[in-house]
XYZ file of N, CA, C and O in Angstrom:
768
model
N 30.910 -25.967 44.297
C 30.620 -27.220 44.412
C 29.019 -26.868 43.603
O 28.346 -27.891 42.749
N 28.341 -25.696 44.020
C 27.167 -25.587 43.961
C 26.979 -25.135 42.106
O 25.998 -25.261 41.127
N 28.275 -24.718 41.700
C 28.551 -24.528 40.057
C 28.512 -25.898 39.355
O 28.135 -25.911 38.041
N 28.866 -27.156 40.158
C 29.130 -28.008 39.356
C 28.029 -28.823 39.397
O 27.666 -29.551 38.484
N 27.316 -28.970 40.361
C 26.013 -29.432 40.718
C 25.327 -29.447 39.504
O 24.727 -30.754 38.948
N 24.653 -28.493 38.874
C 23.662 -28.554 37.612
C 24.525 -29.191 36.560
O 23.971 -30.013 36.035
N 25.638 -29.155 36.208
C 26.622 -29.432 35.088
C 26.336 -31.209 35.273
O 26.260 -31.914 34.556
N 26.526 -31.834 36.751
C 26.627 -33.088 36.590
C 25.353 -33.645 36.790
O 25.110 -34.567 36.221
N 24.324 -32.704 37.264
C 22.928 -33.353 37.172
C 22.203 -33.292 35.666
O 21.613 -34.360 35.684
N 22.733 -32.601 34.855
C 22.310 -32.280 33.637
C 22.875 -33.778 33.105
O 22.238 -34.362 32.165
N 24.288 -34.121 33.167
C 25.197 -35.073 32.834
C 24.276 -36.384 33.240
O 24.112 -37.365 32.456
N 23.997 -37.013 34.031
C 23.043 -37.787 34.731
C 21.776 -37.774 34.326
O 21.417 -39.023 33.748
N 20.841 -36.878 33.896
C 19.685 -37.106 33.483
C 19.774 -37.360 31.993
O 19.079 -38.156 31.353
N 21.016 -36.475 31.434
C 21.062 -36.987 30.065
C 21.566 -38.608 29.862
O 20.968 -39.108 28.597
N 22.466 -38.824 30.590
C 22.628 -40.374 30.553
C 21.448 -41.208 30.864
O 21.086 -42.224 30.322
N 20.707 -40.977 32.004
C 19.513 -41.899 32.323
C 18.656 -41.770 31.011
O 17.883 -42.730 30.772
N 18.738 -40.563 30.870
C 17.291 -40.567 29.517
C 18.066 -41.525 28.226
O 17.016 -42.017 27.392
N 19.123 -41.215 27.948
C 19.810 -42.336 26.699
C 19.292 -43.652 26.758
O 19.121 -44.354 26.358
N 19.862 -44.040 28.285
C 19.918 -45.496 28.629
C 18.603 -45.723 28.215
O 18.081 -47.039 28.462
N 17.642 -45.088 28.813
C 16.246 -45.577 28.942
C 15.493 -45.656 27.455
O 14.373 -45.882 27.607
N 16.171 -45.433 26.778
C 15.602 -45.465 25.323
C 15.146 -44.100 24.859
O 14.657 -43.727 23.381
N 15.210 -42.871 25.719
C 15.143 -41.752 25.326
C 16.054 -40.941 24.431
O 17.326 -41.116 24.289
N 15.711 -39.538 23.789
C 16.962 -38.704 23.276
C 16.680 -37.308 24.187
O 16.082 -36.675 24.539
N 18.020 -37.073 24.767
C 18.357 -36.191 25.124
C 18.889 -34.912 24.652
O 19.431 -34.900 23.471
N 17.890 -33.632 24.351
C 18.309 -32.500 23.610
C 18.429 -31.192 24.762
O 17.906 -31.083 25.577
N 19.187 -30.529 24.311
C 19.637 -29.362 24.931
C 19.001 -28.185 24.471
O 18.611 -28.356 23.081
N 19.167 -26.947 25.704
C 18.367 -26.259 24.809
C 18.886 -25.355 23.948
O 18.005 -24.570 22.859
N 19.848 -25.737 23.486
C 20.729 -25.088 22.353
C 20.223 -25.697 21.117
O 20.921 -25.184 20.138
N 19.434 -26.410 20.857
C 19.562 -27.350 19.565
C 17.889 -27.698 19.690
O 17.314 -28.438 19.713
N 17.155 -26.302 19.741
C 15.940 -26.431 19.497
C 15.417 -26.904 17.665
O 14.441 -27.621 17.739
N 16.075 -26.859 16.971
C 16.148 -27.509 15.658
C 15.521 -28.989 15.508
O 14.644 -29.418 15.030
N 16.717 -29.551 16.380
C 16.688 -31.118 16.680
C 15.327 -31.509 16.958
O 14.305 -32.449 17.074
N 14.755 -30.380 18.278
C 13.665 -30.913 19.377
C 12.639 -30.722 18.217
O 11.396 -31.809 18.513
N 12.257 -29.913 17.432
C 11.281 -29.751 16.473
C 11.186 -30.985 15.292
O 10.376 -32.114 14.976
N 12.304 -31.682 15.095
C 12.573 -32.659 13.913
C 12.199 -34.161 14.568
O 11.445 -34.711 14.527
N 12.511 -34.515 15.900
C 12.323 -35.374 16.935
C 10.807 -35.281 17.189
O 10.525 -36.862 17.575
N 10.294 -34.218 17.403
C 8.596 -34.515 17.902
C 7.985 -35.145 16.648
O 6.992 -35.487 16.816
N 8.430 -34.956 15.285
C 7.363 -35.581 14.313
C 7.883 -37.300 14.204
O 8.771 -37.804 14.874
N 7.124 -37.688 13.575
C 7.338 -39.043 13.096
C 8.669 -39.374 12.329
O 8.824 -38.592 11.589
N 9.203 -40.203 12.726
C 10.653 -40.763 12.202
C 10.630 -42.079 11.562
O 11.720 -42.507 11.411
N 9.633 -42.353 11.392
C 9.826 -43.942 10.595
C 8.925 -43.633 8.945
O 8.002 -43.077 8.737
N 9.552 -44.166 7.915
C 8.934 -43.711 6.709
C 7.922 -45.632 6.777
O 8.340 -46.335 6.820
N 6.596 -44.968 6.379
C 5.662 -46.154 6.341
C 4.793 -45.999 4.953
O 4.906 -45.135 4.251
N 4.739 -46.937 4.551
C 4.016 -46.997 3.001
C 2.681 -46.614 3.119
O 1.961 -47.540 3.857
N 2.191 -45.850 2.907
C 0.547 -45.643 3.461
C 0.056 -45.155 1.718
O 0.767 -44.808 0.664
N -1.030 -45.031 1.986
C -2.041 -44.646 0.997
C -2.066 -43.104 0.664
O -2.567 -42.670 -0.637
N -1.656 -42.069 1.525
C -1.493 -41.160 1.275
C -0.230 -40.599 1.569
O 0.157 -39.036 1.578
N 1.074 -41.292 1.413
C 2.321 -40.653 1.408
C 3.177 -41.741 2.137
O 2.800 -43.173 2.225
N 4.256 -41.371 2.791
C 5.160 -42.358 3.474
C 5.238 -42.077 4.901
O 6.529 -42.225 5.661
N 4.366 -41.415 5.695
C 4.641 -41.358 6.953
C 5.340 -40.507 7.542
O 4.695 -39.278 8.248
N 6.568 -39.915 6.934
C 7.084 -38.665 7.208
C 6.840 -37.412 6.184
O 7.021 -36.266 6.521
N 6.096 -37.826 4.907
C 5.708 -36.813 4.244
C 4.436 -37.497 3.472
O 4.235 -38.395 3.673
N 3.592 -36.315 3.479
C 2.262 -36.704 2.641
C 2.192 -36.074 1.215
O 2.903 -35.565 1.092
N 1.520 -36.882 0.489
C 1.236 -36.627 -1.074
C 0.818 -35.056 -1.177
O 0.305 -34.297 -0.266
N 1.626 -34.075 -1.949
C 1.220 -32.751 -2.085
C 2.179 -32.051 -1.507
O 2.695 -30.836 -1.675
N 3.333 -32.438 -0.552
C 4.628 -32.131 -0.242
C 5.559 -31.520 -1.508
O 5.639 -31.972 -2.913
N 6.034 -30.675 -1.554
C 7.056 -29.930 -2.037
C 8.057 -30.822 -2.220
O 8.428 -31.680 -1.368
N 8.732 -31.266 -3.649
C 9.608 -31.890 -3.509
C 11.118 -31.861 -2.925
O 11.214 -33.090 -2.342
N 11.527 -30.563 -2.509
C 12.671 -30.358 -1.669
C 12.004 -30.867 -0.269
O 13.253 -31.325 0.499
N 11.285 -30.330 -0.017
C 10.846 -30.694 1.552
C 10.603 -32.179 1.847
O 11.253 -33.046 2.877
N 9.893 -32.898 0.689
C 9.629 -33.962 0.738
C 11.094 -35.267 1.037
O 11.378 -36.256 1.750
N 11.839 -34.520 0.031
C 13.367 -35.128 -0.127
C 14.134 -34.871 1.344
O 14.565 -36.050 1.724
N 13.955 -33.804 2.060
C 14.625 -33.732 2.819
C 13.814 -34.673 4.130
O 14.718 -35.199 4.835
N 12.582 -34.669 4.471
C 12.066 -35.579 5.189
C 12.282 -36.955 5.167
O 12.886 -37.505 5.590
N 12.733 -37.803 3.958
C 12.767 -38.617 3.552
C 14.203 -38.927 3.763
O 14.873 -40.081 4.523
N 15.176 -38.075 3.839
C 16.751 -38.325 3.637
C 17.119 -38.335 5.317
O 17.862 -38.454 5.516
N 16.104 -37.635 6.099
C 16.650 -37.445 7.282
C 16.260 -38.654 8.190
O 17.178 -38.891 9.008
N 15.545 -39.636 7.316
C 15.209 -41.035 7.876
C 16.279 -42.010 7.071
O 16.796 -42.654 7.681
N 16.119 -42.042 5.900
C 16.842 -42.790 4.929
C 18.471 -42.598 4.726
O 19.054 -43.504 3.784
N 18.725 -41.716 4.786
C 20.017 -40.850 4.191
C 19.918 -40.473 2.696
O 19.007 -39.977 2.244
N 20.842 -40.197 2.035
C 20.864 -39.324 0.710
C 20.423 -40.347 -0.203
O 20.310 -41.789 -0.080
N 19.853 -40.009 -1.168
C 19.361 -40.564 -2.149
C 20.364 -41.306 -2.802
O 21.515 -40.887 -3.152
N 19.613 -42.786 -3.271
C 20.781 -43.321 -4.300
C 21.032 -43.162 -5.754
O 21.397 -43.663 -6.596
N 19.313 -42.474 -6.128
C 19.815 -42.349 -7.512
C 18.250 -41.405 -8.346
O 17.558 -41.111 -7.338
N 18.614 -41.069 -9.269
C 16.929 -40.386 -9.859
C 16.900 -41.663 -11.326
O 17.104 -41.096 -12.388
N 15.729 -42.695 -11.060
C 15.902 -43.505 -12.197
C 14.723 -42.647 -13.089
O 13.975 -41.780 -12.480
N 14.660 -43.114 -14.347
C 13.461 -42.498 -15.025
C 12.360 -43.115 -14.983
O 11.989 -43.959 -14.309
N 11.594 -41.876 -15.040
C 10.084 -42.264 -14.769
C 9.355 -42.936 -16.137
O 8.090 -43.414 -15.660
N 9.836 -43.070 -17.195
C 9.092 -43.530 -18.412
C 7.561 -42.549 -18.482
O 6.749 -43.254 -18.785
N 7.273 -41.331 -17.868
C 6.267 -40.622 -18.071
C 6.657 -39.489 -18.802
O 7.570 -38.985 -18.953
N 5.277 -38.332 -18.646
C 5.733 -37.048 -19.145
C 7.440 -36.380 -19.046
O 7.121 -36.514 -17.639
N 7.702 -35.452 -19.229
C 8.943 -34.666 -18.476
C 8.485 -34.115 -17.610
O 9.246 -33.600 -16.467
N 7.092 -33.625 -17.155
C 6.762 -33.144 -15.290
C 6.590 -33.989 -14.502
O 6.918 -33.548 -13.042
N 7.274 -35.355 -14.788
C 7.563 -36.403 -13.812
C 9.098 -36.327 -13.215
O 10.060 -36.280 -14.096
N 9.466 -36.679 -12.162
C 10.965 -36.694 -11.627
C 10.642 -37.645 -10.377
O 9.747 -37.652 -9.698
N 11.711 -38.553 -10.463
C 11.828 -39.666 -9.418
C 12.662 -39.567 -9.116
O 14.506 -39.368 -9.100
N 13.200 -39.748 -7.327
C 14.199 -40.112 -7.119
C 14.182 -41.285 -5.815
O 13.348 -41.909 -5.429
N 15.396 -42.083 -5.775
C 15.381 -43.390 -5.011
C 16.272 -43.368 -4.071
O 17.369 -42.902 -3.701
N 16.032 -43.978 -2.914
C 16.616 -44.390 -1.663
C 16.732 -45.963 -1.843
O 15.587 -46.496 -1.230
N 17.661 -46.537 -2.821
C 18.258 -47.867 -2.976
C 16.573 -48.672 -3.740
O 15.839 -48.122 -4.696
N 15.821 -49.237 -3.096
C 14.580 -49.616 -3.228
C 13.381 -49.137 -3.146
O 12.186 -49.674 -3.602
N 13.358 -48.043 -2.620
C 12.011 -46.993 -2.639
C 12.253 -45.922 -3.822
O 13.293 -45.507 -3.801
N 11.346 -45.791 -4.299
C 11.206 -44.918 -5.351
C 10.158 -43.916 -5.166
O 8.980 -44.277 -5.578
N 10.449 -42.642 -5.225
C 9.519 -41.839 -4.882
C 9.397 -40.844 -6.322
O 9.915 -40.290 -6.541
N 8.155 -40.615 -6.177
C 7.850 -40.310 -7.519
C 7.110 -38.745 -7.584
O 6.156 -38.360 -6.669
N 7.646 -37.711 -8.231
C 7.036 -36.431 -7.927
C 6.351 -35.782 -9.638
O 7.479 -36.001 -10.389
N 5.630 -35.030 -9.591
C 4.906 -34.458 -10.467
C 4.753 -32.988 -10.536
O 3.911 -32.542 -9.367
N 5.356 -32.431 -11.301
C 5.533 -30.872 -10.939
C 5.761 -29.971 -9.654
O 5.464 -29.636 -9.210
N 6.873 -31.291 -9.665
C 7.625 -30.441 -8.150
C 6.813 -30.794 -6.610
O 7.531 -30.589 -5.730
N 5.910 -31.848 -6.912
C 5.057 -31.912 -5.979
C 5.177 -33.655 -5.152
O 5.149 -34.626 -6.379
N 5.227 -34.341 -4.352
C 5.023 -35.543 -3.948
C 3.751 -36.346 -4.614
O 3.136 -35.964 -4.074
N 4.047 -37.114 -5.460
C 2.695 -38.066 -6.126
C 2.763 -39.417 -5.387
O 1.454 -39.836 -5.154
N 3.956 -40.025 -5.540
C 3.581 -41.447 -5.306
C 4.961 -42.246 -5.147
O 5.795 -41.527 -5.097
N 4.918 -43.240 -4.771
C 6.037 -44.067 -4.738
C 5.681 -45.913 -5.224
O 4.849 -46.318 -5.464
N 6.962 -46.261 -5.364
C 7.449 -47.817 -5.733
C 8.228 -48.366 -5.003
O 9.296 -47.623 -4.468
N 7.814 -49.477 -4.122
C 8.789 -50.020 -3.332
C 8.817 -51.654 -4.142
O 7.997 -52.353 -3.900
N 10.175 -51.964 -4.684
C 10.502 -52.961 -4.949
C 11.755 -53.401 -5.229
O 12.442 -52.590 -5.474
N 11.811 -54.524 -5.212
C 13.681 -55.175 -5.480
C 14.317 -54.565 -6.749
O 13.563 -54.907 -7.727
N 15.131 -53.775 -6.764
C 15.838 -53.302 -7.728
C 15.163 -51.663 -8.049
O 15.190 -51.138 -9.168
N 14.404 -51.625 -7.484
C 13.879 -49.700 -7.344
C 14.759 -48.804 -7.820
O 14.409 -48.236 -8.871
N 15.918 -48.565 -7.318
C 16.839 -47.716 -7.702
C 17.221 -47.795 -9.102
O 17.800 -46.977 -9.831
N 17.173 -49.195 -9.862
C 17.551 -49.079 -10.985
C 16.843 -48.883 -12.145
O 16.386 -49.542 -13.204
N 15.270 -48.904 -11.354
C 13.939 -48.550 -12.578
C 13.582 -49.828 -12.939
O 13.267 -50.054 -14.000
N 14.349 -51.179 -12.424
C 13.848 -52.343 -13.167
C 12.528 -53.176 -12.400
O 12.568 -52.901 -11.098
N 11.758 -54.073 -13.096
C 10.913 -54.646 -12.579
C 11.547 -56.006 -12.301
O 12.414 -56.348 -12.578
N 11.255 -56.387 -11.150
C 11.828 -57.914 -10.623
C 12.107 -59.140 -11.675
O 10.589 -59.051 -12.209
N 12.676 -59.604 -11.718
C 12.656 -60.694 -12.622
C 12.777 -62.060 -12.139
O 12.998 -62.962 -12.910
N 12.841 -62.321 -10.810
C 12.667 -63.474 -10.121
C 11.793 -63.210 -8.476
O 11.359 -62.174 -8.140
N 11.270 -64.768 -8.224
C 10.555 -64.490 -7.157
C 11.582 -64.509 -5.848
O 10.413 -64.255 -4.853
N 12.787 -64.858 -5.892
C 13.001 -64.768 -4.711
C 13.675 -63.104 -4.591
O 14.560 -62.814 -5.589
N 13.601 -62.917 -3.423
C 14.033 -61.178 -3.272
C 15.383 -61.219 -2.648
O 15.863 -61.825 -1.610
N 16.308 -60.380 -3.141
C 17.567 -60.096 -2.522
C 17.412 -59.272 -1.576
O 16.107 -59.090 -0.890
N 18.304 -58.802 -0.766
C 18.733 -57.950 0.631
C 17.834 -56.704 0.319
O 18.584 -55.726 -0.480
N 16.661 -56.543 0.227
C 16.108 -55.405 -0.041
C 16.324 -54.170 1.152
O 16.008 -54.518 2.134
N 16.556 -52.955 0.464
C 16.853 -52.049 1.616
C 16.178 -50.605 1.123
O 16.159 -50.425 -0.198
N 15.987 -49.686 1.502
C 15.597 -49.903 3.192
C 14.563 -51.000 3.595
O 13.552 -51.578 2.715
N 14.578 -51.610 4.716
C 13.440 -52.336 4.998
C 12.121 -51.617 5.449
O 12.313 -51.537 6.679
N 10.989 -51.452 4.729
C 9.857 -50.652 4.928
C 8.408 -51.610 5.029
O 8.496 -53.038 4.369
N 7.513 -51.439 5.231
C 6.228 -51.714 5.876
C 5.144 -50.881 5.450
O 5.389 -49.605 5.702
N 4.032 -51.318 5.352
C 2.411 -50.639 5.550
C 2.406 -50.215 7.014
O 3.093 -51.153 7.708
N 1.669 -49.213 7.600
C 1.155 -49.398 8.889
C 0.568 -50.507 9.324
O 0.879 -50.688 10.575
N 0.164 -51.815 8.547
C -0.625 -52.813 8.917
C 0.856 -54.173 9.180
O 0.438 -55.099 9.057
N 1.978 -53.443 8.745
C 2.926 -54.579 8.965
C 3.245 -55.284 7.416
O 4.402 -56.354 7.146
N 2.704 -55.128 6.568
C 2.862 -55.461 5.259
C 3.996 -55.315 4.423
O 4.129 -53.963 4.237
N 4.641 -55.880 3.888
C 6.212 -55.565 3.170
C 6.388 -56.576 2.201
O 5.504 -57.287 1.743
N 7.572 -56.174 1.394
C 7.843 -57.173 0.293
C 8.224 -58.459 0.828
O 8.634 -58.554 1.894
N 7.799 -59.458 -0.039
C 7.530 -60.792 0.491
C 6.898 -61.643 1.643
O 6.731 -62.870 1.940
N 5.682 -60.396 2.064
C 4.624 -60.914 2.673
C 3.795 -61.627 1.443
O 3.708 -61.383 0.415
N 2.810 -62.374 1.959
C 1.860 -63.425 1.283
C 0.710 -62.615 1.045
O 0.439 -61.827 1.540
N -0.107 -63.259 -0.043
C -1.607 -62.887 -0.060
C -1.950 -62.976 1.105
O -3.014 -62.035 1.288
N -2.253 -64.060 1.613
C -3.109 -64.255 3.095
C -2.589 -63.384 4.426
O -3.952 -63.066 4.896
N -1.515 -63.207 3.991
C -0.999 -61.909 5.284
C -1.671 -60.793 4.788
O -2.416 -59.697 5.536
N -1.627 -60.211 3.687
C -2.220 -58.977 3.134
C -3.871 -59.088 3.466
O -4.429 -58.421 3.803
N -4.610 -59.964 3.342
C -5.720 -60.102 3.009
C -6.302 -60.215 4.575
O -7.669 -59.777 5.096
N -5.713 -60.504 5.674
C -5.725 -60.659 7.037
C -5.883 -59.053 7.436
O -6.075 -58.879 8.301
N -4.621 -58.236 7.091
C -4.218 -57.284 7.430
C -5.088 -55.886 7.005
O -5.423 -55.144 7.436
N -5.670 -56.306 5.731
C -6.645 -55.529 4.896
C -7.696 -56.309 4.715
O -8.043 -56.733 3.703
N -9.100 -55.975 5.241
C -9.915 -56.818 5.124
C -10.945 -56.366 3.656
O -11.566 -57.106 3.344
N -10.759 -55.031 3.264
C -11.037 -54.423 1.891
C -10.296 -54.924 0.666
O -10.259 -54.104 -0.011
N -9.170 -55.719 0.898
C -8.296 -55.767 -0.339
C -9.340 -56.062 -1.603
O -9.298 -57.378 -1.522
N -9.277 -55.868 -2.618
C -9.815 -55.885 -4.298
C -8.945 -56.209 -4.956
O -7.904 -55.242 -4.926
N -8.945 -57.047 -5.806
C -8.532 -57.475 -6.937
C -8.590 -56.297 -7.826
O -9.650 -56.271 -8.370
N -7.328 -55.773 -8.406
C -7.594 -55.217 -9.667
C -6.657 -55.148 -10.930
O -7.108 -54.870 -11.882
N -6.357 -56.469 -10.986
C -5.533 -57.110 -12.204
C -5.160 -58.466 -11.985
O -5.354 -58.823 -10.815
N -4.752 -59.002 -12.776
C -4.281 -60.757 -12.386
C -3.675 -60.998 -11.261
O -3.886 -61.571 -10.622
N -2.572 -59.983 -11.218
C -1.800 -60.539 -9.789
C -1.485 -59.254 -8.862
O -0.615 -58.879 -7.916
N -2.631 -58.290 -8.953
C -2.542 -56.932 -8.268
C -3.387 -56.820 -7.177
O -4.991 -57.248 -7.932
N -3.654 -56.684 -6.064
C -4.677 -56.355 -5.119
C -4.275 -54.810 -4.792
O -2.993 -54.281 -4.501
N -5.350 -54.096 -4.406
C -5.437 -52.819 -3.866
C -6.282 -52.776 -2.394
O -7.339 -53.178 -2.473
N -5.595 -51.953 -1.747
C -6.352 -51.481 -0.676
C -7.377 -50.639 -0.638
O -7.339 -49.599 -1.568
N -8.276 -49.987 0.213
C -9.540 -49.209 0.196
C -8.685 -48.031 0.033
O -9.374 -46.796 -0.488
N -7.121 -47.641 0.836
C -6.958 -46.498 0.920
C -5.668 -46.202 -0.436
O -5.370 -44.790 -0.024
N -5.613 -46.811 -1.208
C -5.166 -46.843 -2.380
C -3.738 -47.417 -2.431
O -3.048 -46.761 -3.551
N -3.276 -48.358 -1.714
C -1.671 -48.925 -1.635
C -2.108 -50.207 -2.679
O -3.082 -50.782 -2.741
N -1.454 -50.544 -3.503
C -1.421 -51.845 -4.432
C -0.301 -52.703 -4.194
O 1.168 -52.173 -4.158
N -0.554 -53.946 -4.065
C 0.256 -54.831 -3.831
C 0.344 -55.801 -5.274
O -0.723 -56.000 -5.676
N 1.348 -56.154 -5.458
C 1.830 -56.956 -7.052
C 2.462 -58.104 -6.301
O 3.283 -58.088 -5.471
N 1.676 -59.380 -6.690
C 2.189 -60.662 -6.287
C 2.845 -61.563 -7.666
O 2.253 -61.419 -8.610
N 3.809 -62.269 -6.940
C 4.463 -63.256 -7.632
C 3.564 -64.542 -8.234
O 3.096 -65.080 -7.211
N 3.239 -64.784 -9.498
C 2.112 -65.723 -9.993
C 2.297 -65.967 -11.225
O 2.155 -65.042 -11.708
N 2.152 -67.162 -11.452
C 1.827 -67.444 -13.307
C 0.528 -67.477 -13.813
O 0.328 -67.486 -14.722
N -0.279 -67.054 -12.608
C -1.639 -67.239 -12.667
C -2.462 -66.611 -11.930
O -2.093 -65.398 -11.173
N -3.205 -67.040 -11.467
C -4.281 -66.509 -10.437
C -3.013 -66.959 -8.831
O -3.039 -67.576 -8.715
N -2.993 -65.646 -7.963
C -2.064 -65.823 -7.305
C -2.773 -66.782 -6.005
O -3.946 -66.657 -5.750
N -2.042 -67.687 -5.252
C -2.761 -68.245 -4.750
C -2.544 -67.324 -2.664
O -1.799 -66.529 -2.706
N -2.808 -68.259 -1.840
C -2.776 -67.404 -0.529
C -1.246 -67.459 -0.067
O -0.964 -66.412 0.559
N -0.267 -68.317 -0.833
C 1.018 -68.392 -0.379
C 1.826 -67.276 -1.174
O 3.015 -67.509 -1.206
N 1.358 -66.850 -2.340
C 2.133 -65.891 -3.318
C 2.753 -64.806 -2.267
O 1.762 -64.279 -1.931
N 3.478 -64.408 -2.827
C 4.434 -63.417 -2.443
C 4.265 -61.834 -2.790
O 4.274 -61.767 -4.089
N 4.496 -60.731 -2.272
C 4.558 -59.524 -2.599
C 5.903 -59.224 -3.297
O 6.995 -59.233 -2.517
N 5.586 -58.835 -4.512
C 6.654 -58.149 -5.087
C 7.009 -56.579 -5.266
O 8.423 -56.388 -5.574
N 6.216 -56.130 -5.508
C 5.926 -54.510 -5.554
C 4.614 -54.098 -4.641
O 3.759 -54.866 -4.308
N 5.133 -52.835 -4.126
C 4.261 -52.448 -3.453
C 3.943 -50.905 -3.698
O 5.239 -50.040 -3.833
N 3.064 -50.463 -4.329
C 3.171 -48.620 -4.690
C 1.882 -48.289 -4.481
O 0.561 -48.704 -4.427
N 1.563 -46.671 -5.066
C 0.790 -45.890 -4.558
C 0.627 -45.031 -5.502
O 1.678 -43.978 -5.774
N -0.529 -44.710 -6.247
C -0.464 -43.472 -7.219
C 0.834 -42.787 -7.828
O 1.313 -42.078 -7.995
N 1.277 -43.963 -8.805
C 2.638 -43.817 -9.743
C 2.203 -44.075 -11.144
O 1.230 -44.242 -11.640
N 2.926 -43.089 -12.064
C 2.857 -43.062 -13.345
C 4.316 -44.417 -13.678
O 5.236 -44.096 -13.163
N 3.718 -45.391 -14.701
C 2.792 -45.787 -15.269
C 1.694 -45.739 -14.061
O 1.977 -46.613 -13.238
N 0.275 -46.168 -14.231
C -0.635 -45.941 -13.155
C -0.779 -47.295 -12.411
O -0.342 -48.190 -13.024
N -1.081 -47.198 -11.239
C -1.479 -48.461 -10.659
C -2.213 -49.434 -10.984
O -3.519 -48.495 -11.564
N -2.289 -50.551 -10.724
C -3.176 -51.280 -11.536
C -4.697 -51.573 -10.351
O -3.957 -51.454 -9.145
């Protein structure tokens, strides 16, 4: 009975941890414990994507993003010099310069390196947002509430102090109801 008690106790603790939303890790999986201790959410930041920061080596950035989003879906052309390389996870396109993580674009059709041609977004995936909850389809009013220092950088573009650029659907000056069709940071061609 004494030999079975620890195994039963481990099983009960593991089940209660899983049911309460936790993750049970065995001592035999130290690698998993290190990975789970890091952030596991891809967030559109001015300095990276939450799971990796600008300047990370291409292999480590790709591994970190793939751990959350799965395998890349393509490598669209960057339309920049040969030292640029892009990797896509559907609508998220990550850009590398000389083997280092440099920037990202998040837009409907990103894996096909297409600029959107319609104001209605299809089912965008993965569904990502900034740390302040702004995503594709958010309005200019939403972005201004979230980012008080939002500055206009071109006709349909607004930029945060941290370096995130939002592109809005508009035939002229964006209205408060204009929707975001692209979120980008530090990419070539340059962010407006």
